[in-house]
mmCIF file of C-alpha atoms and ligand atoms in Angstrom:
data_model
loop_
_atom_site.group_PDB
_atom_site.id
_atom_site.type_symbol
_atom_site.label_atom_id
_atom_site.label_comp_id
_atom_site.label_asym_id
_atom_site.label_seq_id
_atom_site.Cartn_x
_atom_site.Cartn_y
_atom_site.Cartn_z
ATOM 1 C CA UNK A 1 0.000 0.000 0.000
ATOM 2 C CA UNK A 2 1.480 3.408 -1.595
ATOM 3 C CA UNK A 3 -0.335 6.399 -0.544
ATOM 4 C CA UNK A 4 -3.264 7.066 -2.742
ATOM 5 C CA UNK A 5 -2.801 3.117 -4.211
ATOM 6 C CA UNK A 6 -3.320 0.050 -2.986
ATOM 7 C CA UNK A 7 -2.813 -3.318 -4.900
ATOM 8 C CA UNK A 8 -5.292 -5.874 -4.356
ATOM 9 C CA UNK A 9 -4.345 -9.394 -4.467
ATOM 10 C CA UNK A 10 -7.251 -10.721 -5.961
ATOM 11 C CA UNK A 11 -8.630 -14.409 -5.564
ATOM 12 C CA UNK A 12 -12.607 -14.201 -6.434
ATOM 13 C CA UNK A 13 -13.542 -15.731 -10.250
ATOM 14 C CA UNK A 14 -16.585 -14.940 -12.108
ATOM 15 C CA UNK A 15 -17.653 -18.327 -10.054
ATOM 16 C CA UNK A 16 -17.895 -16.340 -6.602
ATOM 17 C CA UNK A 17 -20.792 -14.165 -7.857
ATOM 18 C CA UNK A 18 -23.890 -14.834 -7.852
ATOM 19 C CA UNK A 19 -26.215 -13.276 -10.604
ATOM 20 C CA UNK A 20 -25.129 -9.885 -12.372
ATOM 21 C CA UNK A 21 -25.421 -12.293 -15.689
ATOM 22 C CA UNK A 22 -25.152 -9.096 -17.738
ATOM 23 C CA UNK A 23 -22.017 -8.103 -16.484
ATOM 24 C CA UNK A 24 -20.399 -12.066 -16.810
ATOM 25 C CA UNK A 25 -21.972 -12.238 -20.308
ATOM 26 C CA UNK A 26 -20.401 -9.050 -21.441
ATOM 27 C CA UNK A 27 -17.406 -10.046 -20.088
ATOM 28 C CA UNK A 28 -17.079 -13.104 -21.182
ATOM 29 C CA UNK A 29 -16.518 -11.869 -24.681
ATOM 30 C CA UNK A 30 -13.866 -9.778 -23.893
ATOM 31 C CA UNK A 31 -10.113 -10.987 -22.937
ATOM 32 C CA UNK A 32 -6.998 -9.603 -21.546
ATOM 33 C CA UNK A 33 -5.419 -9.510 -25.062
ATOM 34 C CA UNK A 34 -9.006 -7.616 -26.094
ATOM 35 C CA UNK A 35 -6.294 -4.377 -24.485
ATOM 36 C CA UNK A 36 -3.939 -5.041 -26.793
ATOM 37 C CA UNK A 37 -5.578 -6.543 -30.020
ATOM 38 C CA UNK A 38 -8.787 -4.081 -29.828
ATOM 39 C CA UNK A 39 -6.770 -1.215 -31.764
ATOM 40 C CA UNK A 40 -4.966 -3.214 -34.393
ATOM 41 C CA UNK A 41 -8.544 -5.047 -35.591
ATOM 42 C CA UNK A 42 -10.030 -1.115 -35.871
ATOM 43 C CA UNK A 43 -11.810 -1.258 -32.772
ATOM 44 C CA UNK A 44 -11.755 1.825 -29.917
ATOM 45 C CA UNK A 45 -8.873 1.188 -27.512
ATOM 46 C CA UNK A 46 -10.713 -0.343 -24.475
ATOM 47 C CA UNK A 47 -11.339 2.119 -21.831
ATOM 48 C CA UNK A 48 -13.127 0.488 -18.840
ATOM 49 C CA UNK A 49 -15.895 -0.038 -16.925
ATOM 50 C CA UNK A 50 -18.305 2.073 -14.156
ATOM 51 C CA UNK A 51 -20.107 -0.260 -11.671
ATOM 52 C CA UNK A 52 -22.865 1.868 -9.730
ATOM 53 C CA UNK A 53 -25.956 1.245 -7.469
ATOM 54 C CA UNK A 54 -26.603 -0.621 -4.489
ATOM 55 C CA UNK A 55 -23.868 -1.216 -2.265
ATOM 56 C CA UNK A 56 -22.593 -4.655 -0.698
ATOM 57 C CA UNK A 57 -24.033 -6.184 -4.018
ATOM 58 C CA UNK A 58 -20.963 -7.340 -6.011
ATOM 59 C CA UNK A 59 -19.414 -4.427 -7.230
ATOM 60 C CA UNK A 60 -16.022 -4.898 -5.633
ATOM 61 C CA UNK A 61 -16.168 -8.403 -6.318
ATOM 62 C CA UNK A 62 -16.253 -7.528 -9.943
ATOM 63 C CA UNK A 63 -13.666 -5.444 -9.756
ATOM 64 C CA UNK A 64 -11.365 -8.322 -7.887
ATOM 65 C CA UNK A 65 -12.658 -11.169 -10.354
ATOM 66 C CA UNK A 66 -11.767 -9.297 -13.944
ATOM 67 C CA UNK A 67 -8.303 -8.725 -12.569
ATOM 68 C CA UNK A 68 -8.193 -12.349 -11.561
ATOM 69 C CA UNK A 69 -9.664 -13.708 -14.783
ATOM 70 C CA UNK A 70 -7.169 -11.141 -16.819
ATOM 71 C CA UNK A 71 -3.978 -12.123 -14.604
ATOM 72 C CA UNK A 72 -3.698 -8.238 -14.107
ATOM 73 C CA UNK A 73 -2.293 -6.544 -11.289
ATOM 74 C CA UNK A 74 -5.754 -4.421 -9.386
ATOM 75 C CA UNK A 75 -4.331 -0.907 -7.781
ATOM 76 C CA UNK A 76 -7.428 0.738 -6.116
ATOM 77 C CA UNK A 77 -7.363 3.951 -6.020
ATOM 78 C CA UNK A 78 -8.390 5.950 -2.702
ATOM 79 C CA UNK A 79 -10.271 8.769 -3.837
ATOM 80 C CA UNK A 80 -10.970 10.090 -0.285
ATOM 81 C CA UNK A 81 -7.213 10.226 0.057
ATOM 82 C CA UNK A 82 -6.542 11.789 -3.288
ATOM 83 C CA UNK A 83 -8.375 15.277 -1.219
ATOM 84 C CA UNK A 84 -7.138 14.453 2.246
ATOM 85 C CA UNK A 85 -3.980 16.761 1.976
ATOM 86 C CA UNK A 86 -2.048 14.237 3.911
ATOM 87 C CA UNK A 87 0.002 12.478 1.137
ATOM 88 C CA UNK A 88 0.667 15.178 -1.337
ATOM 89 C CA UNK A 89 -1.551 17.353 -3.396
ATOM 90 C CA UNK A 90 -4.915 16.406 -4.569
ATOM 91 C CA UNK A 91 -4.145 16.477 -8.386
ATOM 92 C CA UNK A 92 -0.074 15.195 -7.708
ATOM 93 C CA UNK A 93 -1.767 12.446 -6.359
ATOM 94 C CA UNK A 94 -4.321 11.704 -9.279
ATOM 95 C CA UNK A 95 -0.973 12.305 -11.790
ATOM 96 C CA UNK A 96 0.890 9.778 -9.490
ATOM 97 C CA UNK A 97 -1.820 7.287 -9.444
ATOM 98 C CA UNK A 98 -2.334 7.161 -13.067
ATOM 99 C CA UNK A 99 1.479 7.125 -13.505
ATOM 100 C CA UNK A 100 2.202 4.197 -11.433
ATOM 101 C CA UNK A 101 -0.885 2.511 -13.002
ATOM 102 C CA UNK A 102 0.807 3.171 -16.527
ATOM 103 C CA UNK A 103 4.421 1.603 -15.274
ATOM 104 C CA UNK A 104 3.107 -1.484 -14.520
ATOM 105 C CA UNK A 105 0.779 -1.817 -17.397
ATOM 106 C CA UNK A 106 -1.254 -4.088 -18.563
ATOM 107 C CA UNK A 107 -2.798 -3.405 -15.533
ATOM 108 C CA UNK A 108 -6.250 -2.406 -13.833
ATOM 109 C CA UNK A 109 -6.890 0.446 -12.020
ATOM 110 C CA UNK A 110 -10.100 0.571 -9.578
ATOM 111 C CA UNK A 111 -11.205 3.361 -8.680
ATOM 112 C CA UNK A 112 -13.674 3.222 -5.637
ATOM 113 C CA UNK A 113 -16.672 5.421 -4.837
ATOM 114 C CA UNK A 114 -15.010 7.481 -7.790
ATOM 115 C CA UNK A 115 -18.550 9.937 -6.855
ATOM 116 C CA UNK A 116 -16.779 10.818 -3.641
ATOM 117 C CA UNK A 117 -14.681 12.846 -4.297
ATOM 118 C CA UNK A 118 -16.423 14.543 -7.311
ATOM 119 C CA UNK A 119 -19.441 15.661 -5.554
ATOM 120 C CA UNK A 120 -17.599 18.953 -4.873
ATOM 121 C CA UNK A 121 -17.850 19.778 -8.640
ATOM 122 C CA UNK A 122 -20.181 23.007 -9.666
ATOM 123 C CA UNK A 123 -20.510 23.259 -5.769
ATOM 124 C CA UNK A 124 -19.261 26.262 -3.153
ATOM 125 C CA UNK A 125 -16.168 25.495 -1.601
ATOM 126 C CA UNK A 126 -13.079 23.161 -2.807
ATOM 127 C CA UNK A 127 -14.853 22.670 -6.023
ATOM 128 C CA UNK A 128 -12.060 23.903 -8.038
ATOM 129 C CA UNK A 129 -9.722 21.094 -6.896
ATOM 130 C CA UNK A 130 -12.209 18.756 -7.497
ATOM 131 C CA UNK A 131 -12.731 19.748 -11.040
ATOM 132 C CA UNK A 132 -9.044 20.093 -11.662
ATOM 133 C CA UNK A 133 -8.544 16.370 -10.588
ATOM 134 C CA UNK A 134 -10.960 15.355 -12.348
ATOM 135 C CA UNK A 135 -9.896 16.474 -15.538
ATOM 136 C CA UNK A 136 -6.993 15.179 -15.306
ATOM 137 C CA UNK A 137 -8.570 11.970 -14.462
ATOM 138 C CA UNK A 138 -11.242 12.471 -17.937
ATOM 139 C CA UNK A 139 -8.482 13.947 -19.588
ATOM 140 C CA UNK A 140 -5.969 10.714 -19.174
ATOM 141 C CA UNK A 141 -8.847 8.761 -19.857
ATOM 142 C CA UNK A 142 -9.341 10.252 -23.350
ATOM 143 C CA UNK A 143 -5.804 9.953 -24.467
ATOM 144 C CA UNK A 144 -4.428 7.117 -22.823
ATOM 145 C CA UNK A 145 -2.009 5.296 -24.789
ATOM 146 C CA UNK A 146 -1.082 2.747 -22.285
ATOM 147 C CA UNK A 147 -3.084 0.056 -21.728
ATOM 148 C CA UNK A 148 -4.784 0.308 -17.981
ATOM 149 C CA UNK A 149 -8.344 -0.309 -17.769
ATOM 150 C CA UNK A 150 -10.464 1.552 -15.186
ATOM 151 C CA UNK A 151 -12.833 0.195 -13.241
ATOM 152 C CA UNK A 152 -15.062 3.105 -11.389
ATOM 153 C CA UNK A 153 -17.167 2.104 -8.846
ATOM 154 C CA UNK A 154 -20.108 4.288 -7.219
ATOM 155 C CA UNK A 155 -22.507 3.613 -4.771
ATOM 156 C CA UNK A 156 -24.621 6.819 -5.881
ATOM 157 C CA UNK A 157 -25.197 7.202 -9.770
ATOM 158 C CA UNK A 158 -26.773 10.984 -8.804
ATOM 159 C CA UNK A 159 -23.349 12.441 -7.552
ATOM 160 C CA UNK A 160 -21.653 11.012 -10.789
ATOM 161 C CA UNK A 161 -21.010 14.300 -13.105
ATOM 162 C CA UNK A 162 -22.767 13.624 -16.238
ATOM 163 C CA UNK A 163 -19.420 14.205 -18.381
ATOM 164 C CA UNK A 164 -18.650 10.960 -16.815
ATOM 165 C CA UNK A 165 -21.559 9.178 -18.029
ATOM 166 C CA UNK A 166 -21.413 10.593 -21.447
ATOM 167 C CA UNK A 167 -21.150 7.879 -24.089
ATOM 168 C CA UNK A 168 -17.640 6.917 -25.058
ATOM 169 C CA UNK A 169 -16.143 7.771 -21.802
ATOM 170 C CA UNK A 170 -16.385 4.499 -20.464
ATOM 171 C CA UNK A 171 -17.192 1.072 -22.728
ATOM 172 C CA UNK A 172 -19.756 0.266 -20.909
ATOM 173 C CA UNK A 173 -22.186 1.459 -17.463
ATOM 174 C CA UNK A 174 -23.345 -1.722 -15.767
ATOM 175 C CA UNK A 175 -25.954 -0.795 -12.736
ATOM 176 C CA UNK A 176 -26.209 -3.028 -9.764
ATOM 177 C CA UNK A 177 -29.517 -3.547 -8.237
ATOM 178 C CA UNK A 178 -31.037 -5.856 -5.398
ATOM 179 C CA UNK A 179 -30.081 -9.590 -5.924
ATOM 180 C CA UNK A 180 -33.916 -11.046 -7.503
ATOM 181 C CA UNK A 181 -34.835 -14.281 -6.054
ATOM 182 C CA UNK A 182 -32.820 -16.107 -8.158
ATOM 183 C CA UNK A 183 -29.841 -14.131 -7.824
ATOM 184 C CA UNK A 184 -30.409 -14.364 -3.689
ATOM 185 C CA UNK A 185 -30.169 -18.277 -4.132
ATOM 186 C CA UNK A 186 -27.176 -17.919 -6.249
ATOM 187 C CA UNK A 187 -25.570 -15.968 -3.708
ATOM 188 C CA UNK A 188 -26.678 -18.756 -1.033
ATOM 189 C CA UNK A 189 -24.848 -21.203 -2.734
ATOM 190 C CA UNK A 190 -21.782 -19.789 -2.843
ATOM 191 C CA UNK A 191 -21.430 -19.232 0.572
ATOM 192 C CA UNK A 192 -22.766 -22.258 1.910
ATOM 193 C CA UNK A 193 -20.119 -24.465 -0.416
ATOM 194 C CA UNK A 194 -17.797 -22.373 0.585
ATOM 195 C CA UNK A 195 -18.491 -22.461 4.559
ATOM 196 C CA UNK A 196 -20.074 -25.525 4.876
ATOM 197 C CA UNK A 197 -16.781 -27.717 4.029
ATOM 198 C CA UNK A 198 -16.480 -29.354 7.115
ATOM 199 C CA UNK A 199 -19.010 -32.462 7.986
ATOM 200 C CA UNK A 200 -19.526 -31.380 11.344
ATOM 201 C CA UNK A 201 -20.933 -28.036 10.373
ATOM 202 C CA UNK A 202 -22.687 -29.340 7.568
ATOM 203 C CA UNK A 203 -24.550 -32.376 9.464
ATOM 204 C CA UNK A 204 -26.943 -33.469 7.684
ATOM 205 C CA UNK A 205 -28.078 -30.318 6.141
ATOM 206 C CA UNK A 206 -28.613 -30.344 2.613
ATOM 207 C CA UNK A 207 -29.119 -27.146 0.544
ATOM 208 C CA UNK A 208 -31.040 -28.191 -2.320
ATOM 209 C CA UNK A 209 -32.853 -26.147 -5.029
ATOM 210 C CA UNK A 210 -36.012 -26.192 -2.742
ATOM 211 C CA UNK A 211 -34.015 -25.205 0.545
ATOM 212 C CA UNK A 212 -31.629 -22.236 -1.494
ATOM 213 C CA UNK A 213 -35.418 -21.105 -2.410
ATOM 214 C CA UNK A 214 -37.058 -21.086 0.728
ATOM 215 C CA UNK A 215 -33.980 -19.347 1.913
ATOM 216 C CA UNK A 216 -34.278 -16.807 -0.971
ATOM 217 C CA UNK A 217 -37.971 -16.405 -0.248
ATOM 218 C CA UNK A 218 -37.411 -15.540 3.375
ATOM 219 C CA UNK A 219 -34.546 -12.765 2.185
ATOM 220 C CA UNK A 220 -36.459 -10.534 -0.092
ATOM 221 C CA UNK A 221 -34.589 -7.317 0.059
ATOM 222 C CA UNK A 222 -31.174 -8.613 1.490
ATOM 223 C CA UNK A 223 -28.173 -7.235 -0.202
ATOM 224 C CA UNK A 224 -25.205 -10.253 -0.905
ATOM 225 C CA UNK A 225 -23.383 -8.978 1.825
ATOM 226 C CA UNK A 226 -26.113 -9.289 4.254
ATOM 227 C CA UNK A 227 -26.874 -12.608 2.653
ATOM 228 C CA UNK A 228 -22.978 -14.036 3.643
ATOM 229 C CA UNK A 229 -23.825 -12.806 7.024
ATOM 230 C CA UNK A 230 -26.705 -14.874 7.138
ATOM 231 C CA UNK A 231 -24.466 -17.661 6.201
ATOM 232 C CA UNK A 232 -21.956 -16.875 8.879
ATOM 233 C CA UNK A 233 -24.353 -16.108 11.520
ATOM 234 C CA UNK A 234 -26.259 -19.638 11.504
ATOM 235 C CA UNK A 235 -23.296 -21.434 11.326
ATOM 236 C CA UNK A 236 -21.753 -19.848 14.543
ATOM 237 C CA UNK A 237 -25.120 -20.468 16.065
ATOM 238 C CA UNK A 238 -24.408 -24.364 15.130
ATOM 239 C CA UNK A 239 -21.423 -24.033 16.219
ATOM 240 C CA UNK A 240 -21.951 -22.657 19.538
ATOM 241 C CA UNK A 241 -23.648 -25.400 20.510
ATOM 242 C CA UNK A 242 -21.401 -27.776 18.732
ATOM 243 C CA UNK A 243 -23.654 -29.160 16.235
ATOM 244 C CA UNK A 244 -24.391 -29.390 12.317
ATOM 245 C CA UNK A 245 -26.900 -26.524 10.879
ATOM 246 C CA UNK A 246 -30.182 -27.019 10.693
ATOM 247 C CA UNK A 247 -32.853 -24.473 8.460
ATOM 248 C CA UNK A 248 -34.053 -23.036 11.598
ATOM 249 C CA UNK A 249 -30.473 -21.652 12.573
ATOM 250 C CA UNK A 250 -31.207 -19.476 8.979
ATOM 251 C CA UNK A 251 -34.855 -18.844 10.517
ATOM 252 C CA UNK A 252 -33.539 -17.272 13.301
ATOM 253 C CA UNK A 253 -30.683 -15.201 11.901
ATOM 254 C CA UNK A 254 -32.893 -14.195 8.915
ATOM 255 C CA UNK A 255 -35.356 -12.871 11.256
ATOM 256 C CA UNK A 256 -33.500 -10.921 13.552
ATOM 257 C CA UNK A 257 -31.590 -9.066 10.871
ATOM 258 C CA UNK A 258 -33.042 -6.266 9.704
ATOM 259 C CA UNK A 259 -32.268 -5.282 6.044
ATOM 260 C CA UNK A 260 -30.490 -1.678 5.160
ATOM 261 C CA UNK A 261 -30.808 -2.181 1.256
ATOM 262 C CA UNK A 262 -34.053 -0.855 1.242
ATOM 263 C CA UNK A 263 -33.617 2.256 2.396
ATOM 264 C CA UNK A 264 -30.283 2.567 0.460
ATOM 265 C CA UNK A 265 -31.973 1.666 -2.552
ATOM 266 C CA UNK A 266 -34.436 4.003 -2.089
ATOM 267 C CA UNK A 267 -31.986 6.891 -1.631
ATOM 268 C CA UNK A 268 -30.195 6.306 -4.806
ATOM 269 C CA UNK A 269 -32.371 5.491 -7.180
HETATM 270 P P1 ATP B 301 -19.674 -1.511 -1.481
HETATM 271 O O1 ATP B 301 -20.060 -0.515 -2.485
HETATM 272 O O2 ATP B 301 -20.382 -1.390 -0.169
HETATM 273 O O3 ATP B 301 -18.201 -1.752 -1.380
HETATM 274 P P2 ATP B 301 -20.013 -3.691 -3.278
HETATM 275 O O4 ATP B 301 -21.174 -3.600 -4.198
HETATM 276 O O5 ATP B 301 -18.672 -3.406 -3.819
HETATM 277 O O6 ATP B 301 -20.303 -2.849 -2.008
HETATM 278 P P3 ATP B 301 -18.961 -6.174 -2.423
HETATM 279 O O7 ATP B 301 -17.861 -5.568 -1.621
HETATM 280 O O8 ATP B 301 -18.595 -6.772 -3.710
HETATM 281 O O9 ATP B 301 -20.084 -5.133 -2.664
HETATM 282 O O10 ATP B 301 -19.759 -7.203 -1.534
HETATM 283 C C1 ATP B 301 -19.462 -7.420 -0.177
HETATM 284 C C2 ATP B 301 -19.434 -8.916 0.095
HETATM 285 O O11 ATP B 301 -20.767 -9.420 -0.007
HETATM 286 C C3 ATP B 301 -18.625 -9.679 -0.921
HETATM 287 O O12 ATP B 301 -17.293 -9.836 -0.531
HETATM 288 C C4 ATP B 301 -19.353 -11.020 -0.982
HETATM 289 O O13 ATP B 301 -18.892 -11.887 0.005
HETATM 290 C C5 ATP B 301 -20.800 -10.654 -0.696
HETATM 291 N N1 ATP B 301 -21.539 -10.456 -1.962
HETATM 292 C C6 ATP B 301 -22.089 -9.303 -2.399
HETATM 293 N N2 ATP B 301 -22.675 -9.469 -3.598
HETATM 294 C C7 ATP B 301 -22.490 -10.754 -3.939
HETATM 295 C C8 ATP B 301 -22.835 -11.537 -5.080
HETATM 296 N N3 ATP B 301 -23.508 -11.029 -6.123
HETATM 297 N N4 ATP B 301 -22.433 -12.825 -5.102
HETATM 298 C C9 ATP B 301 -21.761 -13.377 -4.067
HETATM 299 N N5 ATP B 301 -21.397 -12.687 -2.972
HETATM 300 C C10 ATP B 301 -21.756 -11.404 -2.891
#
């Protein structure tokens, strides 16, 4: 971890998330050599991707599982430190960012809540830093000759500056929304293969297509986060008292955790 930067060793695959098929199937056509060979065949020079709506929903994970699936190093990008005044100056630090980025290219850079630290633009106050940063960030983006691709990553698509959404600025705009019920038992299966490994924990518990959807009926606004915290919460109530899981351990947890994604979806949509 450099200052603004931090690389992200990255183990999660496409396999790890559940749903978001438009974002896998898009994907899935495209390659790491797509960066290189995209240009030569007459195509645009690939640019990147911006990943916004409801958080704890995948977003990061898709960051972590293209730069898996490419091989390429992940730098995320801080943009609350970019403006903290603690490592440097706010647009030294975007020019350092992107330079480092560049070095070690073929690479990805991530950059998180990228609405953060824009939401100062046409406002009062420290807008003009803002705005300079950020075009040098939509300026670099333009002419880039090197071949980084950006992910950007918001949690609120109304703070984004519509420059940023403009067409051509990014390949493509992929929003996130609430897992649907078949998304939510998705989700379930991943964690439980990946928690339940152990045949103590699992007991005799068998998550089958009618269990994952009783569990996905009983979680209608859950977020994937919340969902792995189901996951982890009725196992530790197994395992507190030493024993495999049973459904109602899920009945209990599921009903005693009270959802945020609703209101958060509400706010930014
Ligand atoms: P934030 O904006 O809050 O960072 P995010 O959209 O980037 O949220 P993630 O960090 O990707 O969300 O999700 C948090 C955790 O929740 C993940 O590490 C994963 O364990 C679980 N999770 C969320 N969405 C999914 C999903 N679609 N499939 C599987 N697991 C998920």
């Amino acid at each position: 971890k450099t200052g603004v930067l931090e690389y992200i060793k990255s183990e999660p695959n496409m396999d790890d998330i559940g749903g978001l098929e438009n974002v896998k199937r898009w994907l899935k056509k495209r390659n790491k050599s797509w960066l290189d060979s995209a240009e030569e065949y007459g195509l645009p020079a690939p640019k990147g991707v911006l990943l916004t709506g409801v958080p704890g929903c995948g977003k990061s994970l898709i960051a972590k599982a293209i730069s898996s699936m490419w091989q390429l190093p992940l730098l995320k990008l801080d943009m609350g430190k970019i403006f903290s005044g603690i490592v440097g100056s706010s647009e030294e630090n975007m020019r350092k960012a992107i330079s480092t980025a560049e070095a070690i290219s073929p690479s990805i850079l991530w950059i998180d809540e990228i609405e953060k630290g824009l939401s100062g633009i046409g406002a009062s106050g420290d807008s003009g830093t803002s705005t300079r940063v950020f075009g040098t960030l939509l300026t670099w983006m333009q002419e880039k000759t090197k071949p980084v691709f950006v992910i950007a990553t918001a949690n609120n698509i109304h703070a984004i500056p519509p420059e940023l959404l403009r067409k051509g600025r990014f390949d493509e705009i992929f929003f996130v929304d609430l897992p649907t019920k078949k998304e939510r038992m998705e989700i379930f299966k991943i964690h439980l293969n990946k928690r339940l490994k152990s045949p103590k924990a699992r007991g005799d518990f068998q998550f089958d297509h009618q269990t994952l959807e009783k569990l996905a009926d009983l979680t209608e606004t859950f977020i994937g986060a919340e969902i792995e915290q189901v996951v982890i919460s009725a196992l530790f109530e197994a395992y507190s008292q030493d024993r495999g899981i049973t459904f109602s351990d899920f009945e209990k947890v599921i009903s005693n955790t009270v959802p945020l994604s609703v209101t958060q979806a509400e706010q930014i949509r």
